[in-house]
């Protein structure tokens, strides 16, 4: 970890769009899956870094609703990698006091993957360090639609009065209801778009875009992003 004593303002919640695994692999003449494998190592490194910095929540865009459209071979490889990652890294999360959580349409995942995910979530549930949230089969628009359905259900069952619906109440019907909104969004590999990630929650989030591909993103890059965040003046629409 590079020097961090000068870091003024560590974000409570960092969200990351992990992009560029495929390009990283292509540059080296390797299969795309090798890029994802290296990307999984970066997940380990960056989670550890966030934990060391005292970040409370880290949300990673690990598999989007749209990623199901990739060739079956790549989807299968990503699901296998996720399951392997969870199986191998859960003891490490325990040692580091990291709590695992997940958001998205998790029932879309292969059953063995869901089972491992729930085992890892359960076994780390008492940890009090970083909360690592994996967004899996996640889409921001899908989350809003699911939130609307859940609101309607609450109204129909008589648990909620229509007139009570406001921003806070709606937020309680999203997958992220237990977490604060992200303070900092990092996107690797230079793209300037949200790609259907946390559309509701990123309303006032500061962005940090780096040209680096995700497999090359290190703790020094994380510290650089946090340092840049510390220099921003967040006004939340006020003056
Ligand atoms: C983007 O790279 C990355 C993904 C679609 C998935 C992210 C997955 C990982 C980092 C590995 C597995 C995750 C965990 C949590 C173990 P891309 O394939 O879109 O890259 P490209 O834009 O260069 O093609």
CSV table of C-alpha atoms and ligand atoms in Angstrom, one decimal:
chain,number,residue,atom,x,y,z
A,1,UNK,CA,0.0,0.0,0.0
A,2,UNK,CA,1.4,3.4,-0.9
A,3,UNK,CA,1.6,6.2,1.7
A,4,UNK,CA,-1.9,7.2,2.8
A,5,UNK,CA,-1.3,9.6,5.8
A,6,UNK,CA,-2.3,12.6,3.6
A,7,UNK,CA,-5.7,11.2,2.7
A,8,UNK,CA,-8.1,13.7,4.0
A,9,UNK,CA,-11.5,12.3,3.3
A,10,UNK,CA,-11.9,8.5,2.8
A,11,UNK,CA,-15.2,7.7,1.1
A,12,UNK,CA,-17.6,5.6,3.1
A,13,UNK,CA,-18.9,3.8,0.0
A,14,UNK,CA,-16.9,3.2,-3.2
A,15,UNK,CA,-18.6,1.6,-6.3
A,16,UNK,CA,-16.6,0.3,-9.2
A,17,UNK,CA,-17.4,-0.6,-12.8
A,18,UNK,CA,-14.6,-3.1,-13.5
A,19,UNK,CA,-14.0,-2.8,-17.2
A,20,UNK,CA,-11.3,-3.8,-19.7
A,21,UNK,CA,-10.6,-7.5,-18.8
A,22,UNK,CA,-11.2,-8.5,-22.5
A,23,UNK,CA,-8.9,-5.8,-23.8
A,24,UNK,CA,-6.2,-6.6,-21.3
A,25,UNK,CA,-6.2,-10.2,-22.5
A,26,UNK,CA,-6.3,-9.2,-26.2
A,27,UNK,CA,-3.3,-7.0,-25.9
A,28,UNK,CA,-1.4,-10.1,-24.6
A,29,UNK,CA,-2.8,-12.5,-27.2
A,30,UNK,CA,-4.6,-14.4,-24.3
A,31,UNK,CA,-8.2,-15.7,-24.2
A,32,UNK,CA,-10.7,-13.2,-22.7
A,33,UNK,CA,-11.3,-15.6,-19.8
A,34,UNK,CA,-7.7,-15.1,-18.7
A,35,UNK,CA,-8.5,-11.4,-18.4
A,36,UNK,CA,-11.4,-12.3,-16.1
A,37,UNK,CA,-9.1,-14.5,-14.1
A,38,UNK,CA,-6.7,-11.7,-13.6
A,39,UNK,CA,-9.7,-9.4,-12.9
A,40,UNK,CA,-10.7,-11.7,-10.0
A,41,UNK,CA,-7.2,-11.2,-8.5
A,42,UNK,CA,-7.8,-7.4,-8.7
A,43,UNK,CA,-11.1,-7.9,-6.8
A,44,UNK,CA,-9.1,-9.5,-4.0
A,45,UNK,CA,-6.4,-6.8,-4.0
A,46,UNK,CA,-8.9,-3.9,-4.2
A,47,UNK,CA,-11.1,-5.3,-1.4
A,48,UNK,CA,-8.1,-5.7,0.8
A,49,UNK,CA,-7.1,-2.1,0.0
A,50,UNK,CA,-10.5,-0.7,0.7
A,51,UNK,CA,-10.6,-2.6,4.0
A,52,UNK,CA,-7.1,-1.2,4.9
A,53,UNK,CA,-8.3,2.4,4.1
A,54,UNK,CA,-11.3,2.1,6.3
A,55,UNK,CA,-13.9,2.2,3.5
A,56,UNK,CA,-17.1,0.8,4.8
A,57,UNK,CA,-18.8,-0.4,1.6
A,58,UNK,CA,-17.4,-1.5,-1.8
A,59,UNK,CA,-19.9,-2.4,-4.5
A,60,UNK,CA,-18.5,-4.1,-7.6
A,61,UNK,CA,-20.3,-4.5,-10.9
A,62,UNK,CA,-19.3,-8.2,-11.4
A,63,UNK,CA,-22.0,-9.3,-13.9
A,64,UNK,CA,-24.7,-7.1,-15.5
A,65,UNK,CA,-28.1,-8.0,-16.8
A,66,UNK,CA,-26.7,-7.4,-20.3
A,67,UNK,CA,-23.7,-9.7,-19.8
A,68,UNK,CA,-26.1,-12.7,-20.3
A,69,UNK,CA,-25.9,-11.8,-24.0
A,70,UNK,CA,-22.2,-12.7,-24.2
A,71,UNK,CA,-21.3,-16.1,-25.9
A,72,UNK,CA,-22.4,-19.0,-23.6
A,73,UNK,CA,-18.7,-20.1,-23.3
A,74,UNK,CA,-17.8,-16.8,-21.7
A,75,UNK,CA,-20.8,-16.6,-19.5
A,76,UNK,CA,-20.1,-20.2,-18.2
A,77,UNK,CA,-16.5,-19.3,-17.6
A,78,UNK,CA,-17.5,-16.2,-15.6
A,79,UNK,CA,-20.0,-18.1,-13.5
A,80,UNK,CA,-17.3,-20.8,-12.8
A,81,UNK,CA,-14.8,-18.2,-11.9
A,82,UNK,CA,-17.2,-16.5,-9.5
A,83,UNK,CA,-18.0,-19.7,-7.8
A,84,UNK,CA,-14.3,-20.6,-7.5
A,85,UNK,CA,-13.5,-17.1,-6.3
A,86,UNK,CA,-16.1,-17.4,-3.5
A,87,UNK,CA,-15.0,-20.8,-2.5
A,88,UNK,CA,-11.3,-19.9,-2.4
A,89,UNK,CA,-11.5,-16.4,-1.0
A,90,UNK,CA,-14.1,-16.8,1.7
A,91,UNK,CA,-11.5,-17.9,4.3
A,92,UNK,CA,-9.4,-14.9,3.4
A,93,UNK,CA,-12.5,-12.6,3.9
A,94,UNK,CA,-13.0,-14.2,7.3
A,95,UNK,CA,-9.3,-13.5,8.2
A,96,UNK,CA,-9.7,-9.9,7.1
A,97,UNK,CA,-13.1,-9.4,8.8
A,98,UNK,CA,-14.8,-8.6,5.4
A,99,UNK,CA,-18.6,-9.2,5.2
A,100,UNK,CA,-19.9,-10.3,1.8
A,101,UNK,CA,-23.3,-9.3,0.3
A,102,UNK,CA,-24.8,-9.4,-3.1
A,103,UNK,CA,-27.4,-7.4,-5.1
A,104,UNK,CA,-29.2,-8.2,-8.4
A,105,UNK,CA,-31.5,-10.9,-9.7
A,106,UNK,CA,-29.5,-13.6,-7.9
A,107,UNK,CA,-32.0,-16.3,-8.8
A,108,UNK,CA,-30.8,-16.0,-12.4
A,109,UNK,CA,-27.4,-17.4,-11.4
A,110,UNK,CA,-26.7,-21.2,-11.8
A,111,UNK,CA,-27.8,-23.1,-8.7
A,112,UNK,CA,-24.3,-24.2,-7.6
A,113,UNK,CA,-23.2,-20.5,-7.8
A,114,UNK,CA,-26.2,-19.3,-5.8
A,115,UNK,CA,-25.5,-22.0,-3.2
A,116,UNK,CA,-21.9,-21.0,-2.8
A,117,UNK,CA,-22.8,-17.3,-2.7
A,118,UNK,CA,-25.3,-17.9,0.1
A,119,UNK,CA,-22.7,-20.0,2.0
A,120,UNK,CA,-20.1,-17.2,1.7
A,121,UNK,CA,-22.7,-14.5,2.7
A,122,UNK,CA,-23.8,-16.6,5.7
A,123,UNK,CA,-20.3,-17.4,6.9
A,124,UNK,CA,-19.1,-13.8,6.7
A,125,UNK,CA,-22.3,-12.2,8.1
A,126,UNK,CA,-20.9,-11.4,11.5
A,127,UNK,CA,-17.8,-9.6,10.2
A,128,UNK,CA,-17.5,-5.9,11.0
A,129,UNK,CA,-14.9,-4.6,8.5
A,130,UNK,CA,-15.5,-3.8,4.9
A,131,UNK,CA,-18.9,-4.8,3.4
A,132,UNK,CA,-18.1,-6.1,-0.1
A,133,UNK,CA,-21.2,-6.1,-2.2
A,134,UNK,CA,-21.2,-8.0,-5.5
A,135,UNK,CA,-23.7,-6.8,-8.2
A,136,UNK,CA,-24.6,-10.0,-10.0
A,137,UNK,CA,-27.2,-10.3,-12.8
A,138,UNK,CA,-27.6,-6.6,-11.9
A,139,UNK,CA,-29.2,-3.8,-13.9
A,140,UNK,CA,-30.2,-0.4,-12.6
A,141,UNK,CA,-33.3,-0.2,-14.6
A,142,UNK,CA,-34.3,-3.7,-13.6
A,143,UNK,CA,-33.7,-2.8,-10.0
A,144,UNK,CA,-36.0,0.2,-10.3
A,145,UNK,CA,-38.7,-1.9,-11.9
A,146,UNK,CA,-38.4,-4.5,-9.1
A,147,UNK,CA,-38.6,-1.6,-6.6
A,148,UNK,CA,-41.8,-0.3,-8.2
A,149,UNK,CA,-43.4,-3.8,-8.1
A,150,UNK,CA,-42.4,-4.1,-4.4
A,151,UNK,CA,-43.9,-0.7,-3.6
A,152,UNK,CA,-47.2,-1.6,-5.4
A,153,UNK,CA,-47.3,-4.9,-3.4
A,154,UNK,CA,-46.8,-3.0,-0.1
A,155,UNK,CA,-49.7,-0.6,-1.1
A,156,UNK,CA,-52.0,-3.4,-2.2
A,157,UNK,CA,-51.4,-5.3,1.1
A,158,UNK,CA,-52.2,-2.2,3.0
A,159,UNK,CA,-48.7,-1.9,4.5
A,160,UNK,CA,-48.1,1.4,2.9
A,161,UNK,CA,-50.2,4.4,2.0
A,162,UNK,CA,-49.7,5.8,-1.6
A,163,UNK,CA,-49.4,9.3,-0.2
A,164,UNK,CA,-46.4,8.3,1.9
A,165,UNK,CA,-44.2,7.4,-1.1
A,166,UNK,CA,-41.2,9.7,-1.3
A,167,UNK,CA,-37.5,9.3,-2.2
A,168,UNK,CA,-36.6,7.7,1.2
A,169,UNK,CA,-39.5,5.2,1.0
A,170,UNK,CA,-38.7,4.3,-2.5
A,171,UNK,CA,-35.0,3.8,-1.6
A,172,UNK,CA,-36.2,1.2,1.0
A,173,UNK,CA,-37.6,-0.9,-1.9
A,174,UNK,CA,-34.4,-1.1,-3.8
A,175,UNK,CA,-31.8,-3.9,-3.5
A,176,UNK,CA,-29.5,-1.4,-1.8
A,177,UNK,CA,-31.8,-0.5,1.0
A,178,UNK,CA,-29.3,-1.5,3.7
A,179,UNK,CA,-26.4,0.6,2.3
A,180,UNK,CA,-25.7,4.3,2.0
A,181,UNK,CA,-25.4,5.7,-1.6
A,182,UNK,CA,-21.9,5.5,-3.1
A,183,UNK,CA,-19.6,8.6,-2.5
A,184,UNK,CA,-17.2,7.6,-5.2
A,185,UNK,CA,-17.6,5.8,-8.5
A,186,UNK,CA,-14.5,4.4,-10.2
A,187,UNK,CA,-14.6,3.1,-13.8
A,188,UNK,CA,-11.6,1.5,-15.4
A,189,UNK,CA,-10.5,1.4,-19.1
A,190,UNK,CA,-11.6,4.9,-19.9
A,191,UNK,CA,-15.2,4.6,-20.9
A,192,UNK,CA,-17.4,7.5,-19.9
A,193,UNK,CA,-20.8,5.8,-19.3
A,194,UNK,CA,-22.8,4.3,-16.5
A,195,UNK,CA,-23.8,1.1,-18.3
A,196,UNK,CA,-27.0,0.6,-16.2
A,197,UNK,CA,-25.1,0.6,-12.9
A,198,UNK,CA,-26.8,1.9,-9.7
A,199,UNK,CA,-28.8,4.5,-11.7
A,200,UNK,CA,-30.8,5.7,-8.7
A,201,UNK,CA,-27.9,5.6,-6.2
A,202,UNK,CA,-25.3,7.5,-8.2
A,203,UNK,CA,-27.3,10.7,-8.3
A,204,UNK,CA,-24.7,12.7,-6.3
A,205,UNK,CA,-21.7,10.4,-6.6
A,206,UNK,CA,-18.2,11.7,-7.6
A,207,UNK,CA,-16.7,10.0,-10.6
A,208,UNK,CA,-13.1,8.9,-11.1
A,209,UNK,CA,-12.3,7.4,-14.6
A,210,UNK,CA,-8.9,5.8,-15.2
A,211,UNK,CA,-7.5,4.5,-18.6
A,212,UNK,CA,-6.1,1.5,-16.8
A,213,UNK,CA,-7.6,-1.9,-17.6
A,214,UNK,CA,-9.2,-3.6,-14.5
A,215,UNK,CA,-6.5,-6.4,-14.3
A,216,UNK,CA,-3.8,-3.7,-14.0
A,217,UNK,CA,-5.7,-1.6,-11.4
A,218,UNK,CA,-3.7,-1.7,-8.1
A,219,UNK,CA,-3.8,-0.3,-4.6
A,220,UNK,CA,-1.8,2.7,-5.8
A,221,UNK,CA,-4.6,3.5,-8.3
A,222,UNK,CA,-7.2,3.1,-5.5
A,223,UNK,CA,-5.3,5.5,-3.3
A,224,UNK,CA,-5.0,8.0,-6.3
A,225,UNK,CA,-8.8,7.8,-6.7
A,226,UNK,CA,-9.4,8.4,-3.0
A,227,UNK,CA,-7.0,11.3,-3.0
A,228,UNK,CA,-8.8,12.9,-6.0
A,229,UNK,CA,-12.1,12.4,-4.2
A,230,UNK,CA,-10.7,14.2,-1.1
A,231,UNK,CA,-10.2,17.3,-3.3
A,232,UNK,CA,-13.7,17.5,-4.5
A,233,UNK,CA,-16.3,19.9,-3.0
A,234,UNK,CA,-19.6,18.1,-2.8
A,235,UNK,CA,-22.5,20.4,-2.7
A,236,UNK,CA,-25.4,18.1,-3.4
A,237,UNK,CA,-27.1,20.7,-5.5
A,238,UNK,CA,-26.7,23.5,-3.0
A,239,UNK,CA,-24.3,26.5,-3.3
B,1,LIG,C1,-15.5,-6.2,-17.9
B,1,LIG,O1,-14.5,-6.6,-18.7
B,1,LIG,C2,-15.7,-7.1,-16.8
B,1,LIG,C3,-16.8,-8.0,-16.6
B,1,LIG,C4,-17.9,-8.2,-17.6
B,1,LIG,C5,-16.9,-8.8,-15.5
B,1,LIG,C6,-16.2,-8.5,-14.3
B,1,LIG,C7,-15.7,-9.8,-13.8
B,1,LIG,C8,-14.5,-9.9,-13.1
B,1,LIG,C9,-13.7,-8.8,-12.6
B,1,LIG,C10,-14.0,-11.3,-12.7
B,1,LIG,C11,-14.9,-12.1,-11.8
B,1,LIG,C12,-15.5,-11.3,-10.7
B,1,LIG,C13,-15.5,-11.7,-9.4
B,1,LIG,C14,-16.2,-11.0,-8.4
B,1,LIG,C15,-14.7,-12.9,-9.0
B,1,LIG,P1,-14.9,-6.8,-20.3
B,1,LIG,O2,-15.0,-8.2,-20.5
B,1,LIG,O3,-16.2,-6.0,-20.6
B,1,LIG,O4,-13.7,-6.1,-21.0
B,1,LIG,P2,-13.6,-5.4,-22.4
B,1,LIG,O5,-14.6,-4.3,-22.3
B,1,LIG,O6,-12.2,-5.1,-22.5
B,1,LIG,O7,-14.1,-6.5,-23.4
